Structures are given as C-alpha cells and as structure tokens.
Coordinates of C-alpha atoms in Angstrom, one line a residue:
M1 CA -0.3 0.3 -0.3
E2 CA 0.7 3.6 -0.4
G3 CA -0.1 7.0 0.7
K4 CA -0.7 10.1 -1.5
E5 CA 2.5 10.4 -3.3
T6 CA 3.6 11.7 -6.5
K7 CA 2.8 8.7 -9.4
N8 CA 6.3 7.5 -10.9
T9 CA 7.3 4.1 -12.0
V10 CA 8.6 1.7 -10.7
A11 CA 10.9 1.3 -12.9
A12 CA 12.6 4.8 -12.3
A13 CA 12.5 4.2 -8.8
A14 CA 14.5 0.6 -9.5
S15 CA 16.8 3.0 -11.9
S16 CA 19.1 3.7 -9.3
S17 CA 19.6 -0.2 -8.1
P18 CA 22.2 -2.3 -9.5
L19 CA 20.1 -5.5 -8.2
F20 CA 16.8 -4.5 -10.6
S21 CA 15.9 -3.5 -14.0
F22 CA 12.8 -3.6 -16.4
S23 CA 12.1 -5.6 -19.6
N24 CA 9.2 -2.9 -20.1
S25 CA 9.0 0.3 -18.9
N26 CA 6.5 1.7 -19.7
A27 CA 4.5 -0.7 -16.8
S28 CA 2.4 1.7 -14.5
F29 CA 2.5 1.1 -10.9
G30 CA 0.2 3.5 -8.6
F31 CA 1.4 4.8 -5.7
G32 CA -1.9 6.9 -4.0
F33 CA -4.7 6.0 -1.9
G34 CA -8.2 6.6 -3.5
F35 CA -9.7 7.7 -0.4
S36 CA -9.5 10.2 2.5
A37 CA -9.0 8.6 5.6
S38 CA -11.6 11.3 7.9
S39 CA -14.4 10.5 5.2
G40 CA -17.6 8.6 5.1
P41 CA -18.9 5.9 7.4
P42 CA -16.7 3.4 9.1
P43 CA -15.8 0.3 7.3
P44 CA -18.2 -3.1 7.3
P45 CA -17.0 -5.8 9.0
P46 CA -14.1 -8.0 7.5
P47 CA -14.8 -11.3 5.6
P48 CA -14.3 -14.2 7.1
A49 CA -10.8 -16.1 7.2
V50 CA -10.6 -18.7 4.2
E51 CA -8.7 -21.2 2.8
V52 CA -8.1 -20.5 -1.1
L53 CA -7.1 -23.3 -2.8
L54 CA -4.3 -23.9 -5.8
S55 CA -7.2 -24.7 -7.6
E56 CA -9.2 -22.0 -7.2
E57 CA -7.8 -19.4 -9.8
S58 CA -10.6 -17.2 -10.9
P59 CA -11.1 -17.0 -15.0
V60 CA -10.5 -13.1 -15.2
A61 CA -7.2 -12.7 -17.2
A62 CA -4.0 -11.6 -15.1
G63 CA -3.0 -10.5 -18.7
E64 CA 0.7 -10.8 -20.4
L65 CA 3.1 -12.0 -17.8
E66 CA 5.8 -9.1 -17.5
P67 CA 9.4 -10.2 -16.1
V68 CA 10.9 -8.4 -12.8
V69 CA 14.8 -8.8 -13.5
I70 CA 16.2 -9.6 -10.0
D71 CA 19.5 -10.4 -11.0
D72 CA 21.8 -12.0 -14.2
S73 CA 20.3 -15.4 -13.1
L74 CA 16.5 -14.8 -12.0
S75 CA 13.4 -13.3 -13.2
I76 CA 10.1 -12.7 -11.3
Y77 CA 7.4 -13.1 -14.0
K78 CA 4.1 -10.9 -12.6
G79 CA -0.1 -10.7 -14.3
R80 CA -2.3 -7.8 -14.0
A81 CA -5.9 -7.7 -12.7
S82 CA -7.5 -4.3 -12.9
T83 CA -10.2 -3.7 -10.2
S84 CA -12.9 -2.5 -12.4
D85 CA -12.8 -6.4 -13.7
V86 CA -12.3 -8.0 -10.1
F87 CA -13.9 -5.6 -8.0
G88 CA -16.0 -3.3 -10.2
V89 CA -13.9 -0.2 -8.1
K90 CA -12.4 2.1 -10.8
N91 CA -9.6 4.1 -9.7
S92 CA -9.1 3.4 -6.6
D93 CA -6.1 2.0 -4.7
L94 CA -8.6 1.3 -1.7
V95 CA -11.5 0.9 -0.8
P96 CA -11.8 -0.2 3.5
G97 CA -13.5 -3.3 4.1
K98 CA -13.9 -3.8 0.6
Y99 CA -10.5 -3.9 -0.9
E100 CA -7.2 -3.5 0.7
G101 CA -5.1 -3.0 -2.7
G102 CA -3.8 -6.3 -3.6
L103 CA -3.9 -5.9 -7.3
K104 CA -1.1 -3.1 -7.7
L105 CA 2.3 -4.0 -7.6
W106 CA 3.8 -1.6 -4.8
E107 CA 7.3 -0.5 -4.4
G108 CA 8.1 -2.0 -1.1
S109 CA 7.6 -5.5 -2.4
L110 CA 10.1 -4.8 -5.2
D111 CA 12.3 -3.3 -2.1
L112 CA 11.8 -6.2 0.0
V113 CA 13.0 -8.8 -2.6
K114 CA 16.2 -6.7 -3.4
T115 CA 17.1 -6.7 0.4
L116 CA 16.4 -11.0 0.2
N117 CA 18.4 -11.8 -2.4
S118 CA 21.4 -8.9 -1.4
D119 CA 21.6 -10.8 2.1
I120 CA 21.5 -14.5 0.7
K121 CA 24.2 -13.6 -1.6
E122 CA 26.2 -12.1 1.3
D123 CA 25.3 -14.8 3.5
R124 CA 23.0 -13.5 6.3
L125 CA 20.3 -15.1 5.4
L126 CA 19.4 -18.7 4.2
L127 CA 15.8 -19.8 2.5
E128 CA 16.3 -23.0 1.7
G129 CA 14.2 -25.5 4.1
K130 CA 12.3 -22.4 5.7
R131 CA 9.0 -22.5 6.8
V132 CA 7.8 -18.9 4.9
L133 CA 4.7 -16.4 5.6
E134 CA 4.1 -13.7 3.1
L135 CA 1.3 -11.2 4.7
G136 CA -0.6 -8.8 2.6
C137 CA 0.8 -10.7 -0.5
G138 CA -0.9 -8.8 -3.4
H139 CA 1.1 -10.2 -6.3
G140 CA 3.3 -12.9 -3.7
L141 CA 6.9 -11.5 -5.4
P142 CA 8.7 -11.9 -2.5
G143 CA 6.9 -15.3 -1.4
I144 CA 7.5 -16.4 -5.0
Y145 CA 11.5 -15.4 -4.5
A146 CA 11.3 -17.2 -0.9
I147 CA 10.2 -20.8 -2.8
L148 CA 12.5 -19.9 -5.6
K149 CA 15.6 -20.0 -3.2
G150 CA 14.7 -23.3 -1.9
A151 CA 12.1 -22.7 1.3
V152 CA 10.1 -25.6 2.3
L153 CA 6.9 -24.2 2.7
V154 CA 5.2 -20.7 1.8
H155 CA 1.7 -19.4 2.3
F156 CA 0.4 -16.4 1.1
Q157 CA -2.0 -14.3 2.9
D158 CA -4.3 -11.6 1.9
F159 CA -7.2 -9.4 3.1
N160 CA -9.1 -10.1 -0.1
A161 CA -9.8 -13.6 -1.7
E162 CA -10.3 -12.6 -5.0
V163 CA -6.9 -11.1 -5.2
L164 CA -5.3 -14.3 -4.8
R165 CA -7.6 -16.2 -7.0
C166 CA -7.0 -13.1 -9.7
L167 CA -3.4 -12.4 -8.9
T168 CA -1.5 -14.6 -6.8
I169 CA -2.1 -17.6 -7.8
P170 CA -1.9 -16.8 -11.6
N171 CA 1.5 -15.6 -10.0
V172 CA 2.1 -18.6 -8.6
K173 CA 1.7 -20.6 -11.3
A174 CA 3.7 -19.0 -13.8
N175 CA 6.7 -18.9 -12.0
L176 CA 6.9 -22.3 -10.1
L177 CA 5.1 -24.9 -12.6
K178 CA 7.3 -24.6 -15.4
E179 CA 10.2 -26.4 -13.8
S180 CA 7.8 -28.4 -11.7
S181 CA 4.6 -30.6 -11.7
E182 CA 1.6 -29.1 -10.3
E183 CA 1.2 -32.2 -7.6
K184 CA 4.6 -30.6 -6.0
F185 CA 2.1 -27.7 -5.0
T186 CA -0.6 -29.1 -3.9
S187 CA 0.7 -31.3 -1.2
G188 CA 1.1 -28.2 1.1
S189 CA 4.2 -26.7 0.1
V190 CA 2.4 -23.9 -1.0
G191 CA -1.1 -22.1 1.0
F192 CA -3.4 -19.5 0.2
F193 CA -5.0 -17.8 2.7
A194 CA -7.5 -14.5 3.1
G195 CA -8.9 -12.7 5.8
D196 CA -8.3 -9.9 8.5
W197 CA -5.4 -9.9 10.5
S198 CA -7.5 -10.4 13.7
E199 CA -9.0 -13.9 13.0
I200 CA -6.3 -15.4 10.0
D201 CA -3.9 -17.2 12.7
S202 CA -7.0 -19.5 13.2
L203 CA -5.9 -20.8 9.7
L204 CA -1.7 -20.5 9.8
L205 CA 0.9 -21.7 11.8
R206 CA 1.2 -20.3 15.1
G207 CA 4.4 -20.5 17.1
D208 CA 5.2 -20.9 20.7
A209 CA 6.0 -16.9 21.8
D210 CA 3.1 -16.9 24.4
L211 CA 4.3 -19.7 26.1
D212 CA 6.0 -18.6 29.1
K213 CA 9.8 -17.3 28.7
S214 CA 10.8 -17.1 32.2
T215 CA 10.4 -21.2 32.6
N216 CA 12.7 -23.8 31.0
S217 CA 10.7 -24.8 28.0
H218 CA 13.1 -23.0 25.3
E219 CA 16.6 -24.6 26.7
N220 CA 19.2 -24.8 24.5
D221 CA 17.2 -22.4 21.3
T222 CA 15.1 -25.6 20.4
A223 CA 13.4 -24.4 17.6
Y224 CA 9.7 -24.8 17.8
N225 CA 5.8 -24.1 15.7
G226 CA 5.6 -21.4 13.8
Y227 CA 7.3 -19.6 10.5
D228 CA 10.9 -19.6 10.2
I229 CA 10.5 -16.1 8.3
I230 CA 7.3 -13.8 8.0
L231 CA 7.3 -11.1 5.2
M232 CA 5.2 -8.2 4.5
A233 CA 5.8 -5.1 2.2
E234 CA 3.6 -2.1 2.3
T235 CA 1.3 -3.6 5.1
V236 CA 1.7 -0.7 7.9
Y237 CA 0.3 1.9 6.2
A238 CA -3.1 2.6 8.5
V239 CA -2.5 3.3 12.4
S240 CA -5.5 1.2 13.4
S241 CA -4.8 -1.7 12.0
L242 CA -0.9 -2.3 13.6
P243 CA -1.8 -3.8 16.9
N244 CA -3.9 -6.8 14.9
L245 CA -1.0 -7.5 13.4
Y246 CA 1.8 -7.0 15.3
R247 CA -0.2 -9.6 17.5
L248 CA -0.5 -11.3 14.5
I249 CA 3.7 -11.6 13.9
K250 CA 4.2 -12.7 17.7
K251 CA 1.4 -15.8 17.2
C252 CA 2.7 -17.2 14.0
L253 CA 6.6 -16.7 14.3
R254 CA 8.4 -19.8 15.5
Y255 CA 10.3 -18.8 19.2
P256 CA 13.4 -18.2 19.2
G257 CA 15.0 -17.9 16.1
G258 CA 12.3 -16.7 13.9
I259 CA 12.5 -13.4 11.8
V260 CA 10.5 -10.6 9.7
Y261 CA 11.1 -8.7 6.8
M262 CA 8.7 -5.1 6.4
A263 CA 9.6 -3.0 4.0
G264 CA 6.8 -0.2 3.3
K265 CA 7.0 4.2 3.7
K266 CA 8.7 5.7 6.2
H267 CA 5.4 8.0 6.3
Y268 CA 2.2 7.6 4.9
F269 CA 0.5 10.7 4.5
G270 CA -2.8 10.9 4.5
V271 CA -3.4 7.4 6.4
G272 CA -1.4 8.2 9.5
G273 CA 0.7 5.1 9.3
G274 CA 4.6 3.4 8.3
T275 CA 7.6 1.9 9.2
R276 CA 8.6 4.1 12.2
H277 CA 5.0 4.3 14.0
F278 CA 5.3 0.5 13.7
V279 CA 8.8 0.1 14.6
R280 CA 8.1 2.4 18.0
L281 CA 4.9 -0.2 18.3
V282 CA 7.4 -3.0 18.5
T283 CA 10.1 -0.7 20.8
E284 CA 7.1 0.0 23.3
D285 CA 6.4 -4.0 23.7
G286 CA 9.3 -4.8 24.4
A287 CA 9.0 -8.5 23.1
M288 CA 11.1 -7.9 19.8
Q289 CA 14.0 -6.1 18.4
S290 CA 14.3 -4.3 15.5
D291 CA 16.6 -3.1 12.7
L292 CA 17.1 -1.0 9.7
L293 CA 18.6 -2.8 6.8
A294 CA 18.4 -0.4 4.2
E295 CA 16.7 3.1 2.9
V296 CA 15.7 4.2 -0.4
A297 CA 15.4 8.2 -0.9
D298 CA 15.6 7.9 -4.5
G299 CA 12.7 11.0 -5.2
S300 CA 10.3 8.9 -6.3
S301 CA 8.1 8.8 -3.8
N302 CA 8.3 9.2 -0.1
V303 CA 11.3 7.8 2.3
R304 CA 10.7 3.7 2.3
E305 CA 12.7 1.6 4.9
V306 CA 13.6 -2.1 5.2
W307 CA 13.4 -3.3 8.8
K308 CA 14.5 -6.5 10.2
L309 CA 12.0 -8.1 13.8
S310 CA 13.0 -11.0 15.5
F311 CA 12.3 -11.8 19.3
K312 CA 14.9 -10.6 21.9

C-alpha cells in the first residue's frame, strides 16, 4: 500500500538500484490512495478467514506476463488484474473493508525482494528449507522469491480472496510450474489464505512465543512451531490495523529464532501509518528488537525502509 504520493513508475525508482531492471519500461504502478481517511462511514466487518485452493484460480485474465529482473540469473514473472474487472471499482487503490490494494505492485514489494536477494548473496540469510509466510501478499513476489530460493513451505495471505484467485495464484503458477509439476504445490508446500489479521491466525501455523519465557521450556534454543520467516511489504499504512498485525506476527513467528522482513514507507501521508510508527509499537511492547536494513530515498516517492524484526 502507499500514501498519497506523486505518481511515478517503479522502473524509475529501480534505475538507481543495480539489482533491478525492467524489460517493460512502460509498466504503470500507482502509488496513491483513492480515499480520505476521515471521510465516509466506518468500513463494514471484514470477510471471514478462508483458505483458497491452488485450483481456485479465477477466470479473470491476469493479462500478459511481465518479467521483473532480480539479477542476471533470476527473473520473476507477474500478471495484471484491474480493480474494475475484479471488484467493479475504478481508479481506486483502497476501499476500506472491501479492497485493500492487493492488485497493485507496490514499491515496497520490490524493495523487499531486493533486500532478501542481497542478504542471501552476503550470507546473512538462508531461505532453503525454511517455512515462510507473506502477509498482505498481493502479487506475491517476495513469497515466490522465497520458493525459488529453496523455502520448503510458503503461505500467502491477503485480505481479499479475489486477489489470491485473480493474481497471486496465477503468478505462483507462472513462476513455479514451469519446472515442476502441479502436484508438488498441492501437497502442502504452498498455501493461500484470505481474511483480516484479527482472525487469520486460526488458519496459519502458530508459534510458541506466548509460552512463559521465564521457564526452561526453551532450553538449548530448541526450535518450536511457527514460521521461520515472515515477509511483509506495504502493510503498515493504517494506524488502526497495526496492533492486529503485530499480534499476528507474535502468534505465528517461530520462537526462538524466527525473523520478520518488513518493507514500507517511512510515513504514509494522509493515513497516518508507516514503518517508524510500527517500529515504535514494537519497541514499546519490548518482546522484539528492530534493525534498519535499508533506506531508499530516490525521489520517486516518500522515503522507504526495510527492517528486520526478531524476538529478544
């Protein structure tokens, strides 16, 4: 998600990065919210949490695939789906309670993939054999990248089941079924889940962070349940949703040893959230530590950041 920004292409933003290039320089990515945070009635209740099967790909065409070049040896392919075709909504990045922006490819998603790729190259991160959750996935590029780098399980979560059916699942198939059979991905290595952060944990892996850390239940750094790595990009735009997001992370992240990679705007003008607001929430809680990994100030949008979170 994005705050109200000057509209530029991600290709322009990526021109300053040696790890990204785009073969289609005319690809358009919007960066503005189509609503006022203080206008209108409160949003309706969120839809129930549901699992969306790989076989539930929507007949709504995702359009021609476009390559996102990660480095000389790897490209990730993505399709497109319009809000008009999927939701019957035109020229909007967000309709609270109905559509949370998952059909757009936001800059933070690319910043996140770039950081993951850099950390792997510098031996600071290992995705091979890991269990990964991508929150607010939209196109799902970070999660797809994780599978391509050897993650044993990746779960994709988005507020809207329609986004999963019309965009995430087609993107996963386009990237992963070229060299593997579909049976591999229906056997448990990939999962798709739609719903609000306040209740989606009922369908996801659960960690053990809620156990009493003062006891000896985690002697010798024994690995327990949950996801080894949680990925999220542009998820911290709305102040009201941050407590639910943080609680979900603590419920689902493996304790000890699990890590979170978070990418987003430093501040989202007009809606009040941002990476610094979320980090402040984490700091005040005291259960996790936060480390700034990257800052992107390329002039194409508000300052963007990538953070790593882990249990203390």
